[in-house]
Each structure stands twice: as structure tokens, then as C-alpha cells.
Coordinates of C-alpha atoms and ligand atoms in Angstrom, one line a residue:
M1 CA 8.9 -17.2 -78.8
T2 CA 8.3 -20.3 -80.3
S3 CA 5.2 -22.3 -78.7
K4 CA 6.0 -25.5 -77.8
N5 CA 3.6 -28.0 -78.3
A6 CA 1.8 -30.4 -76.1
D7 CA -0.8 -33.0 -75.8
L8 CA -2.7 -31.3 -72.5
L9 CA -1.9 -27.8 -70.0
I10 CA -3.3 -28.7 -66.5
E11 CA -3.9 -25.6 -65.4
N12 CA -4.9 -23.7 -61.8
A13 CA -3.2 -26.1 -60.9
K14 CA -1.2 -26.0 -56.8
I15 CA 1.9 -28.9 -55.9
L16 CA 2.7 -29.0 -52.6
A17 CA 6.5 -27.1 -52.1
E18 CA 8.5 -28.0 -49.0
K19 CA 10.3 -25.2 -46.9
D20 CA 11.9 -26.1 -43.1
G21 CA 10.8 -29.9 -44.1
A22 CA 6.8 -28.9 -43.9
F23 CA 4.3 -28.5 -47.0
S24 CA 2.9 -25.4 -48.3
M25 CA 0.8 -26.1 -51.6
V26 CA 1.4 -23.2 -54.7
D27 CA 0.1 -22.0 -57.7
A28 CA 1.1 -24.3 -60.6
A29 CA 0.2 -25.8 -64.3
V30 CA 1.8 -29.2 -66.2
A31 CA 2.4 -29.2 -70.0
I32 CA 1.9 -33.1 -70.9
G33 CA 2.9 -34.8 -73.6
G34 CA 3.1 -38.3 -75.6
G35 CA 2.2 -39.4 -71.6
R36 CA 4.3 -37.8 -69.9
I37 CA 5.2 -34.5 -67.8
L38 CA 7.2 -32.0 -70.4
E39 CA 7.2 -29.0 -67.8
V40 CA 6.0 -27.8 -64.4
G41 CA 5.6 -24.1 -63.0
K42 CA 4.1 -21.4 -62.1
S43 CA 1.3 -21.1 -64.6
Q44 CA 2.0 -17.9 -66.6
E45 CA 4.9 -20.1 -66.9
V46 CA 4.7 -22.8 -67.8
G47 CA 1.4 -21.7 -70.0
G48 CA 2.7 -19.4 -71.5
A49 CA 5.1 -21.2 -73.4
Y50 CA 3.1 -24.2 -74.8
T51 CA 0.2 -24.7 -77.7
P52 CA -1.7 -27.7 -76.0
L53 CA -4.3 -29.8 -78.0
K54 CA -6.5 -29.0 -74.8
T55 CA -6.7 -27.6 -71.4
W56 CA -7.9 -29.3 -68.0
N57 CA -8.6 -27.1 -65.6
A58 CA -7.7 -28.1 -62.2
K59 CA -9.8 -24.9 -60.2
G60 CA -7.5 -24.3 -57.6
K61 CA -6.6 -28.6 -56.4
L62 CA -3.4 -30.6 -55.7
L63 CA -1.7 -32.3 -58.1
L64 CA 0.3 -35.3 -56.2
P65 CA 1.8 -37.8 -57.5
G66 CA -0.2 -40.9 -58.6
F67 CA 0.1 -43.5 -55.6
I68 CA 1.8 -47.0 -56.0
N69 CA 0.9 -50.7 -54.6
T70 CA 3.5 -53.0 -54.4
H71 CA 1.6 -55.1 -53.1
C72 CA -2.0 -57.4 -54.0
H73 CA -3.5 -60.4 -55.3
L74 CA -6.9 -58.9 -56.6
F75 CA -8.9 -62.4 -57.7
Q76 CA -9.5 -62.2 -54.4
V77 CA -12.0 -59.0 -55.1
F78 CA -14.2 -62.1 -55.0
M79 CA -13.2 -63.4 -51.4
R80 CA -13.4 -60.0 -49.7
G81 CA -15.1 -60.4 -46.1
L82 CA -15.2 -64.0 -45.6
G83 CA -13.5 -65.7 -42.8
K84 CA -13.4 -62.6 -40.5
D85 CA -12.5 -62.4 -37.3
L86 CA -11.2 -66.8 -37.2
P87 CA -8.4 -68.9 -36.4
F88 CA -5.3 -67.9 -39.9
M89 CA -6.5 -71.6 -41.1
D90 CA -10.3 -71.0 -40.9
W91 CA -10.1 -68.4 -42.5
M92 CA -7.7 -69.8 -44.7
N93 CA -9.9 -72.7 -45.5
G94 CA -13.5 -70.4 -45.6
S95 CA -11.7 -67.4 -47.6
V96 CA -8.9 -68.3 -51.0
R97 CA -9.4 -71.9 -50.4
L98 CA -13.0 -72.1 -50.7
L99 CA -13.1 -70.0 -54.0
M100 CA -10.1 -70.6 -55.9
P101 CA -10.0 -73.3 -57.7
M102 CA -13.3 -72.1 -59.2
L103 CA -12.4 -69.1 -60.7
D104 CA -12.8 -68.3 -64.0
D105 CA -11.5 -65.9 -66.1
E106 CA -14.8 -63.6 -65.5
A107 CA -14.0 -64.4 -61.9
V108 CA -10.7 -63.2 -62.3
Y109 CA -11.7 -60.4 -65.1
L110 CA -15.0 -58.6 -62.6
A111 CA -12.8 -59.2 -58.8
V112 CA -9.8 -57.5 -61.0
M113 CA -12.0 -54.3 -62.3
V114 CA -13.3 -53.7 -59.0
G115 CA -9.9 -54.1 -57.4
C116 CA -9.3 -51.6 -60.0
M117 CA -11.8 -49.0 -59.1
E118 CA -11.7 -49.2 -55.6
A119 CA -7.4 -48.9 -56.4
L120 CA -8.2 -45.8 -58.6
R121 CA -11.2 -44.1 -56.6
T122 CA -8.3 -44.1 -53.4
G123 CA -5.2 -42.5 -56.1
T124 CA -3.4 -45.9 -56.4
T125 CA -2.3 -45.5 -60.3
T126 CA -0.1 -48.1 -60.4
L127 CA 0.0 -51.7 -58.2
V128 CA 1.1 -54.4 -58.2
D129 CA -0.5 -57.4 -59.0
F130 CA 1.2 -60.5 -57.7
M131 CA -1.2 -63.1 -59.3
Y132 CA -1.0 -67.0 -57.9
A133 CA -4.5 -67.9 -59.1
N134 CA -2.9 -69.2 -61.9
V135 CA -5.7 -72.8 -62.2
K136 CA -6.7 -72.6 -65.1
P137 CA -3.9 -71.7 -68.4
K138 CA -4.1 -68.5 -69.7
L139 CA -5.9 -67.0 -66.4
S140 CA -3.8 -64.0 -66.0
D141 CA -4.8 -62.9 -68.8
A142 CA -7.5 -61.5 -67.3
V143 CA -5.5 -59.7 -65.0
L144 CA -3.9 -57.7 -68.3
R145 CA -7.3 -57.3 -69.6
A146 CA -8.7 -55.8 -66.7
F147 CA -5.5 -53.7 -66.5
D148 CA -6.1 -52.4 -70.1
D149 CA -9.8 -51.6 -70.0
C150 CA -9.9 -49.6 -66.7
G151 CA -6.7 -47.8 -67.7
I152 CA -4.7 -48.1 -64.3
R153 CA -0.6 -49.0 -64.6
G154 CA -0.1 -53.0 -64.2
V155 CA 2.4 -54.9 -62.9
L156 CA 1.0 -58.6 -63.5
A157 CA 4.0 -60.3 -60.9
R158 CA 2.6 -63.7 -62.4
G159 CA 3.1 -66.0 -59.1
L160 CA 5.3 -69.7 -59.3
T161 CA 4.1 -72.8 -57.5
D162 CA 6.7 -75.4 -58.2
V163 CA 5.8 -77.6 -54.8
D164 CA 4.0 -81.3 -55.2
R165 CA 2.6 -80.9 -52.2
F166 CA 2.6 -77.3 -49.9
P167 CA 4.4 -78.9 -45.8
G168 CA 1.4 -80.5 -44.2
S169 CA -1.3 -81.2 -47.3
P170 CA -2.3 -83.8 -48.8
T171 CA -3.4 -82.0 -52.4
P172 CA -1.2 -80.8 -55.1
P173 CA -1.3 -76.8 -54.9
S174 CA -4.6 -76.0 -57.0
S175 CA -2.4 -73.7 -59.5
G176 CA 1.0 -75.5 -59.4
A177 CA 3.2 -76.0 -62.7
P178 CA 6.8 -76.4 -63.2
V179 CA 8.6 -73.4 -63.5
A180 CA 8.8 -73.2 -67.5
Q181 CA 6.3 -74.0 -68.4
S182 CA 5.2 -70.5 -66.1
L183 CA 8.1 -69.1 -68.3
E184 CA 5.9 -70.1 -71.9
D185 CA 2.9 -68.1 -70.7
V186 CA 5.4 -64.8 -69.3
E187 CA 7.1 -65.0 -72.6
R188 CA 3.6 -65.5 -74.6
M189 CA 1.9 -62.4 -72.3
R190 CA 4.9 -60.4 -72.5
S191 CA 4.7 -61.1 -76.6
L192 CA 1.6 -59.9 -76.6
Y193 CA 1.2 -56.4 -74.5
Q194 CA 5.0 -56.1 -75.6
G195 CA 4.6 -51.7 -76.4
N196 CA 1.6 -51.3 -74.4
P197 CA 3.2 -48.2 -71.7
R198 CA 1.1 -49.5 -69.2
I199 CA 1.8 -53.0 -68.8
S200 CA 4.6 -55.1 -67.1
F201 CA 5.7 -57.4 -65.5
M202 CA 7.7 -59.3 -62.7
L203 CA 7.7 -63.1 -61.5
A204 CA 6.5 -63.5 -58.2
P205 CA 7.8 -67.6 -56.5
S206 CA 4.6 -67.4 -53.4
V207 CA 7.3 -68.0 -50.9
I208 CA 9.7 -70.4 -49.5
W209 CA 8.1 -73.4 -48.8
A210 CA 5.7 -73.3 -52.6
M211 CA 9.1 -73.7 -54.0
T212 CA 11.3 -76.6 -55.1
R213 CA 15.3 -75.0 -55.6
E214 CA 15.3 -75.8 -58.7
G215 CA 12.9 -73.7 -59.1
L216 CA 13.3 -70.2 -57.3
A217 CA 16.9 -70.5 -59.3
E218 CA 14.8 -71.2 -62.7
A219 CA 13.0 -67.7 -62.3
S220 CA 15.6 -66.1 -61.0
R221 CA 17.5 -67.0 -64.2
Y222 CA 15.2 -65.9 -66.2
A223 CA 14.1 -62.8 -64.1
L224 CA 17.6 -61.6 -63.5
A225 CA 18.0 -62.1 -68.0
N226 CA 15.0 -60.2 -68.5
D227 CA 15.4 -57.0 -66.1
M228 CA 12.3 -57.8 -64.4
V229 CA 12.3 -57.9 -60.4
V230 CA 11.4 -60.6 -58.3
T231 CA 8.9 -60.5 -55.6
M232 CA 8.2 -62.9 -53.0
H233 CA 6.1 -63.2 -49.1
L234 CA 9.1 -63.4 -46.8
L235 CA 8.8 -64.0 -43.1
E236 CA 5.5 -63.2 -43.0
T237 CA 5.1 -65.6 -40.3
S238 CA 6.7 -68.2 -38.0
D239 CA 7.2 -71.0 -40.6
D240 CA 9.5 -70.1 -43.8
D241 CA 12.3 -69.6 -41.0
A242 CA 11.3 -73.6 -39.5
F243 CA 10.6 -74.8 -43.4
S244 CA 14.1 -74.4 -44.3
Q245 CA 15.8 -74.5 -41.3
E246 CA 14.6 -78.2 -42.7
K247 CA 15.0 -78.4 -46.1
Y248 CA 18.2 -76.0 -46.0
G249 CA 19.4 -76.0 -42.5
M250 CA 20.1 -72.3 -42.8
R251 CA 16.8 -68.9 -42.4
T252 CA 15.1 -68.3 -45.3
T253 CA 16.9 -65.1 -46.2
R254 CA 19.9 -66.9 -46.2
A255 CA 18.8 -70.2 -47.5
L256 CA 17.1 -67.0 -50.5
E257 CA 21.1 -65.9 -50.8
E258 CA 22.6 -69.6 -51.2
I259 CA 20.1 -70.0 -54.0
G260 CA 20.9 -66.7 -55.7
V261 CA 17.3 -65.3 -56.2
L262 CA 18.2 -62.4 -52.8
E263 CA 19.7 -60.3 -56.3
T264 CA 19.4 -56.1 -56.6
N265 CA 16.0 -56.8 -58.1
F266 CA 14.5 -58.6 -55.6
L267 CA 11.0 -57.4 -54.2
A268 CA 10.5 -58.8 -50.1
V269 CA 6.0 -58.8 -48.7
H270 CA 5.9 -58.5 -45.8
T271 CA 9.4 -58.8 -43.6
V272 CA 7.2 -59.3 -40.3
R273 CA 10.0 -61.6 -38.4
L274 CA 13.4 -60.3 -39.4
E275 CA 16.7 -61.2 -37.1
K276 CA 20.0 -58.9 -37.2
E277 CA 21.1 -61.8 -40.0
D278 CA 18.7 -61.1 -42.2
F279 CA 19.2 -56.8 -41.4
D280 CA 23.0 -57.1 -42.6
L281 CA 22.0 -59.7 -46.3
F282 CA 19.0 -56.8 -47.0
E283 CA 21.9 -54.0 -47.0
Q284 CA 24.1 -55.8 -48.3
Y285 CA 22.0 -57.0 -51.6
G286 CA 20.5 -53.8 -51.6
T287 CA 16.4 -55.8 -51.5
R288 CA 13.5 -53.1 -51.7
I289 CA 10.7 -54.6 -49.2
S290 CA 7.0 -54.1 -49.8
H291 CA 5.4 -53.3 -46.4
N292 CA 1.8 -54.1 -45.7
P293 CA 0.6 -53.6 -42.7
V294 CA -3.1 -53.7 -42.8
A295 CA -3.3 -57.5 -43.8
N296 CA -0.2 -57.7 -41.0
M297 CA -2.7 -56.1 -38.6
I298 CA -5.9 -58.8 -40.2
L299 CA -4.5 -61.5 -39.4
G300 CA -2.5 -61.1 -36.4
S301 CA 1.1 -61.0 -37.7
G302 CA 2.9 -58.7 -36.1
A303 CA 4.6 -55.0 -36.7
A304 CA 7.6 -55.2 -39.4
P305 CA 10.3 -53.4 -38.2
I306 CA 10.0 -50.5 -41.0
S307 CA 11.2 -47.4 -38.8
K308 CA 14.7 -49.3 -38.6
L309 CA 15.0 -51.1 -42.1
T310 CA 14.5 -47.4 -42.9
R311 CA 17.1 -46.0 -41.1
L312 CA 19.1 -48.6 -42.6
G313 CA 18.1 -47.0 -46.2
I314 CA 16.6 -49.9 -47.0
P315 CA 13.6 -48.7 -49.7
I316 CA 10.1 -49.6 -48.2
S317 CA 7.0 -49.6 -50.5
L318 CA 2.8 -50.3 -49.9
G319 CA 1.2 -52.4 -50.3
T320 CA -2.9 -53.5 -49.8
D321 CA -2.3 -57.1 -49.6
G322 CA -4.7 -59.0 -51.1
A323 CA -9.1 -58.3 -50.6
A324 CA -9.5 -61.5 -48.5
S325 CA -6.4 -59.7 -46.3
N326 CA -7.2 -56.3 -45.9
D327 CA -10.5 -56.2 -47.0
S328 CA -9.8 -53.3 -48.9
Q329 CA -7.0 -51.4 -51.8
N330 CA -7.4 -48.4 -50.5
L331 CA -3.5 -47.0 -50.2
I332 CA -4.5 -43.4 -47.6
E333 CA -5.5 -46.4 -45.2
V334 CA -2.5 -47.5 -45.6
M335 CA -0.2 -45.2 -44.6
K336 CA -2.2 -44.4 -41.6
S337 CA -1.6 -47.5 -40.9
A338 CA 1.9 -48.2 -41.7
A339 CA 2.6 -44.5 -39.6
L340 CA 0.2 -45.7 -37.0
L341 CA 1.9 -49.6 -36.6
Q342 CA 5.4 -48.1 -36.7
K343 CA 4.5 -45.7 -33.6
V344 CA 2.8 -48.9 -31.6
R345 CA 6.1 -50.7 -31.8
Y346 CA 8.2 -48.2 -30.9
R347 CA 6.6 -46.2 -29.0
D348 CA 7.7 -42.9 -30.1
T349 CA 5.5 -41.3 -31.8
A350 CA 8.3 -40.0 -33.9
A351 CA 9.5 -43.6 -35.5
L352 CA 7.3 -43.6 -38.6
S353 CA 6.1 -39.7 -39.8
A354 CA 3.3 -39.0 -42.5
K355 CA 5.9 -37.6 -45.3
E356 CA 7.9 -40.7 -44.9
V357 CA 4.8 -43.0 -46.2
F358 CA 4.0 -40.8 -48.5
S359 CA 7.4 -41.3 -49.8
M360 CA 6.8 -44.5 -49.6
A361 CA 3.1 -44.7 -51.8
T362 CA 5.0 -42.4 -54.2
D363 CA 8.6 -42.2 -55.1
Q364 CA 9.8 -45.4 -52.5
G365 CA 7.1 -47.6 -54.4
A366 CA 8.3 -46.5 -57.7
V367 CA 12.5 -46.9 -56.8
A368 CA 11.2 -50.6 -55.5
I369 CA 9.9 -51.7 -58.0
E370 CA 12.1 -50.4 -60.2
M371 CA 10.3 -47.9 -61.6
G372 CA 12.3 -44.4 -60.1
D373 CA 12.9 -43.7 -64.1
Q374 CA 9.0 -43.8 -64.7
I375 CA 6.9 -42.7 -62.2
G376 CA 6.1 -41.3 -58.3
E377 CA 7.0 -37.8 -59.0
I378 CA 5.9 -35.3 -60.6
S379 CA 8.7 -34.1 -62.4
P380 CA 10.1 -33.7 -66.6
G381 CA 10.2 -37.3 -68.0
K382 CA 8.3 -38.9 -65.9
R383 CA 4.8 -40.6 -67.0
A384 CA 1.8 -38.0 -66.9
D385 CA 0.5 -40.7 -62.9
I386 CA -1.7 -37.5 -61.3
V387 CA -3.7 -37.5 -58.8
V388 CA -5.9 -33.8 -58.1
V389 CA -6.2 -34.1 -54.7
D390 CA -9.2 -31.9 -53.2
L391 CA -8.9 -30.8 -49.6
E392 CA -11.4 -28.7 -48.8
K393 CA -13.2 -31.0 -47.2
P394 CA -15.4 -32.0 -43.8
N395 CA -11.9 -34.3 -43.2
T396 CA -9.3 -32.1 -44.2
T397 CA -11.0 -29.0 -43.3
P398 CA -8.8 -26.7 -41.4
C399 CA -5.6 -27.7 -43.5
Y400 CA -1.5 -26.5 -42.4
D401 CA 0.3 -29.2 -43.6
P402 CA -1.6 -31.2 -47.2
I403 CA 1.0 -34.6 -46.4
S404 CA -0.2 -34.9 -42.3
S405 CA -4.2 -33.5 -44.1
L406 CA -3.9 -36.6 -46.8
V407 CA -2.1 -39.6 -44.9
Y408 CA -3.7 -38.8 -41.1
S409 CA -7.2 -37.3 -42.3
G410 CA -7.8 -38.5 -46.0
S411 CA -10.1 -40.4 -47.6
E412 CA -11.8 -41.5 -51.0
Q413 CA -13.8 -38.2 -51.3
N414 CA -9.9 -35.7 -51.2
I415 CA -9.3 -37.9 -54.3
S416 CA -11.6 -36.3 -57.5
S417 CA -9.9 -36.7 -60.4
V418 CA -7.0 -39.5 -62.2
F419 CA -4.3 -39.7 -64.6
V420 CA -2.6 -42.2 -65.9
E421 CA -0.5 -41.9 -68.9
G422 CA -1.6 -38.0 -69.7
A423 CA -5.2 -39.8 -69.9
L424 CA -7.8 -38.8 -67.7
V425 CA -9.4 -42.6 -66.3
I426 CA -11.5 -40.1 -63.2
E427 CA -13.4 -36.7 -63.7
D428 CA -14.3 -35.7 -61.1
R429 CA -15.0 -39.2 -59.1
A430 CA -16.3 -40.6 -62.1
F431 CA -14.6 -42.7 -64.2
T432 CA -14.2 -41.9 -67.7
R433 CA -13.6 -45.9 -69.8
V434 CA -15.3 -48.0 -67.0
D435 CA -19.6 -48.3 -66.4
E436 CA -19.1 -48.6 -63.2
K437 CA -22.9 -49.7 -62.3
D438 CA -23.1 -52.3 -64.7
I439 CA -19.3 -54.2 -63.5
L440 CA -20.5 -54.1 -59.8
R441 CA -23.3 -55.6 -60.9
R442 CA -22.0 -58.6 -63.0
A443 CA -19.7 -58.4 -60.2
Q444 CA -21.6 -59.2 -57.5
S445 CA -23.7 -61.4 -59.2
K446 CA -20.8 -63.8 -60.4
A447 CA -19.3 -64.0 -56.7
Q448 CA -22.0 -65.0 -55.1
A449 CA -22.5 -67.6 -57.9
L450 CA -19.2 -69.3 -57.5
Y451 CA -19.3 -69.2 -53.0
Q452 CA -22.8 -70.9 -53.8
A453 CA -21.3 -73.8 -55.9
A454 CA -18.6 -73.5 -53.5
K455 CA -20.8 -74.3 -50.7
A456 CA -22.8 -76.6 -52.3
E457 CA -19.4 -79.1 -53.0
Ligands
ZN1 ZN1 0.1 -61.4 -50.3

């Protein structure tokens, strides 16, 4: 038998095996070539079939698909911890609105680097950055540079805001611009990163009250013509429906349908305040959801009816949301919180299981962002985004079911190594392409300087 070529062979590993709804771990090896998984199977069979350029010994640890965070605002890493435990408007004025106008290229780059490092350390290999802080020209470029430098798979969801004023605000939004102008920026960035397999784009109209009807329609047309996802905050609070009733004479989801935004490429973020009509429209249009339970709890927004949406077959993914309202980028914590919050909401221990939230963080997350054919599973043909999980730690011993252990007891200490696109970005808990100490030191001093300057204004 002739041996096949591979760039890398991960040997002496374990993968999940499922039987009667419970998971166990079985021996495996994974062959990788061109950033993709070529084959997964028993060590002897896969090992014998390939001549790899390199081998990597997983030392008996568990390989899982990298987690997918479908909603965050990484620039907010610089607002972490500000305005906590204050009423909503005081939190907003003391955190996001305080620092956002001061952001520059260096601040955004460092915030995104720190956020991505935290995400990678906790097993996230793909994240969607809903970048609405476009307070200066080309600020989104700093996000892309950081994605590229740290090695994560990044989706830049370019924020759009085109109203003259937010409701009740006397001043124009600091990040506002006509949609046509923002789309030119998107075009420019897409051509810059064309051919980079780790970088892709979405459109992110902020929220119904930050957009004109024409702007929303234009964004949706562009996204459909260019095969892009449109993602938007939806029904996080009752403000959306109050605004839509006044402006459009109907509820928000119905207004989005009428404007033409509620298409099959729509990723709705939050969906806390749902009524029967919303469930029907989501089902009808195949809407996907990004559920952000930690942020919803921190801001007291409520518990989205995720368990009910799941039973209707609506794809649910998970997001951390920005560090101003989370205050971490840790998807393991989000998985646990998602399961617990549904149990509380429905007073039912079976409302949402570890297995279901793990699926939301992996394969369903991929479907939600239209990357289901590329990521979310360890299977041949998929991109080699793999986390190496070490469950031989005090917090996960004994381990009867690896997914229950990870979701309910897991933490950063269980994420040992991380591959993105077949490349090691963390090995034995150390970054391979980032000088961690240097980035953290620069981020601390830059954030401190911005904060002092904002306070002095
Ligand atoms: Zn958000």
C-alpha cells in the first residue's frame, strides 16, 4: 500500500465516541494537510496510511473541535470591569461611551489581541467580532491585523450605524456614517484579505434604532449579493419594540421582515424579549440565533427562551458579547451559564443539557455563521481547528462523561494546546506566535492612558 502525504499527524490522541446519549473517549490519530483534516481514525490505521512532514504527540489527551464565539465586541476589552453594578445608563456612560470616542488604531489592536488570547486560552478558535466602534477611518483594520497576528479564525462583522441621532440623544453617534460609505470600507477590507483562509466578513447593522430603513435595506441587498451573513442585536430589551411600534407601526421582527433584512442569512443576537410572532417568523425564515447568557445576566436583560427555540429546530449558537458586559471572552463559562440559565428559567433540570450547549459552541455555531461545511467538527474535509483538552486536572477528576466534565467543571486549565487551520497557536498553554507578556504590558499602559484622558475631558 502506498503511503499518502500529510503536513501533520496528531498521534496518541483521543476523540469522542457517543453511545446511548453519553460520551466516552477512544484512541485516535488525525492526519492534516493544507490546513484541513484529511482523515480521523484509529492510531494504527491512520498512522500507517500517511507519511507526514511532522508528527505531534497528544500524549493521550482529548481532541475537540475548536469553540465558536458568534458575538463579541473585542474593542470592549479595554472597558472590562468599568461601570459594574450600576444602573444601565450609568454603566453605559461609565464604560463604552466613556472610552469609545478615544479609541485609536493601537488601542483597538491591543484590545483585540488581548481578547483573542483569552479566547484561544479557553478553547475558542473562531470568533465573530461585531465591530461597531468605527469612530475613526479604517479602525476595523486593526481588528484584522490582530486576528492575523495571533492566529485565530476571525470573522469581522463590520458595524453599521446611519442615523443622525439615537433616540433621546442630543448628539450624533460617534460611529455613524452613510451605509454606502461603510460598504466601501467593507469592499476595501475584503479585497485586502482575499485569499486569507482565516479571515472572513459579515455585516453588522447595530440595532433597529441605530439604522434608517434605507440603510437596513441597502445592507441586506449587499449581503445577499455577496453571500454574507447579516448580524444584528435583536430584542435584548423592550426598547427595540417600543421604537419599532412608533416608527414602523409594528414589532421589530415584523419590521425587519418588511424591510427585507429577515432573510436566511440573518443571525439575531440576544432574542430575549420574544413573543409568539417572533418564534413563527424565525421558523419561517430559518433565522439563526446568537445566545449570550452571561451578558444577559450582567445587564439584567433576562433569560432568552433558548430551550423553546431549540425544540423548534432553530440553530442556536453562543456568544460572550463584549467585555464591557461580560467581562470575559470565555466560552466554557458561557456554555455552563447557558445550561444553568435555561434550568432556572423553566425550573427544569432537563431544559438544556451539556451535550446541547456543547453542540451550540461547535457544530451549531458553525451553522449559525454559515460555516457548517468548514468548521465545528473533527471530520475529513473540515478545517483543522482543534483544541487539545486535558481532563487530568483536579477540577475534572474523576471524569465519567468528558462533555459533562468540560461544561460543568471545565476551565482554562483544561485547554492544553490549540490548532487553527492546522497550525499550533498554543502549545502546552504557551502562545507560539504572540509575546504574551509584551502584549499584556502594552495593553495595560494604553488602556490606563485612555482612561485618564477620558476622565480629564
Ligand atoms: Zn453585543
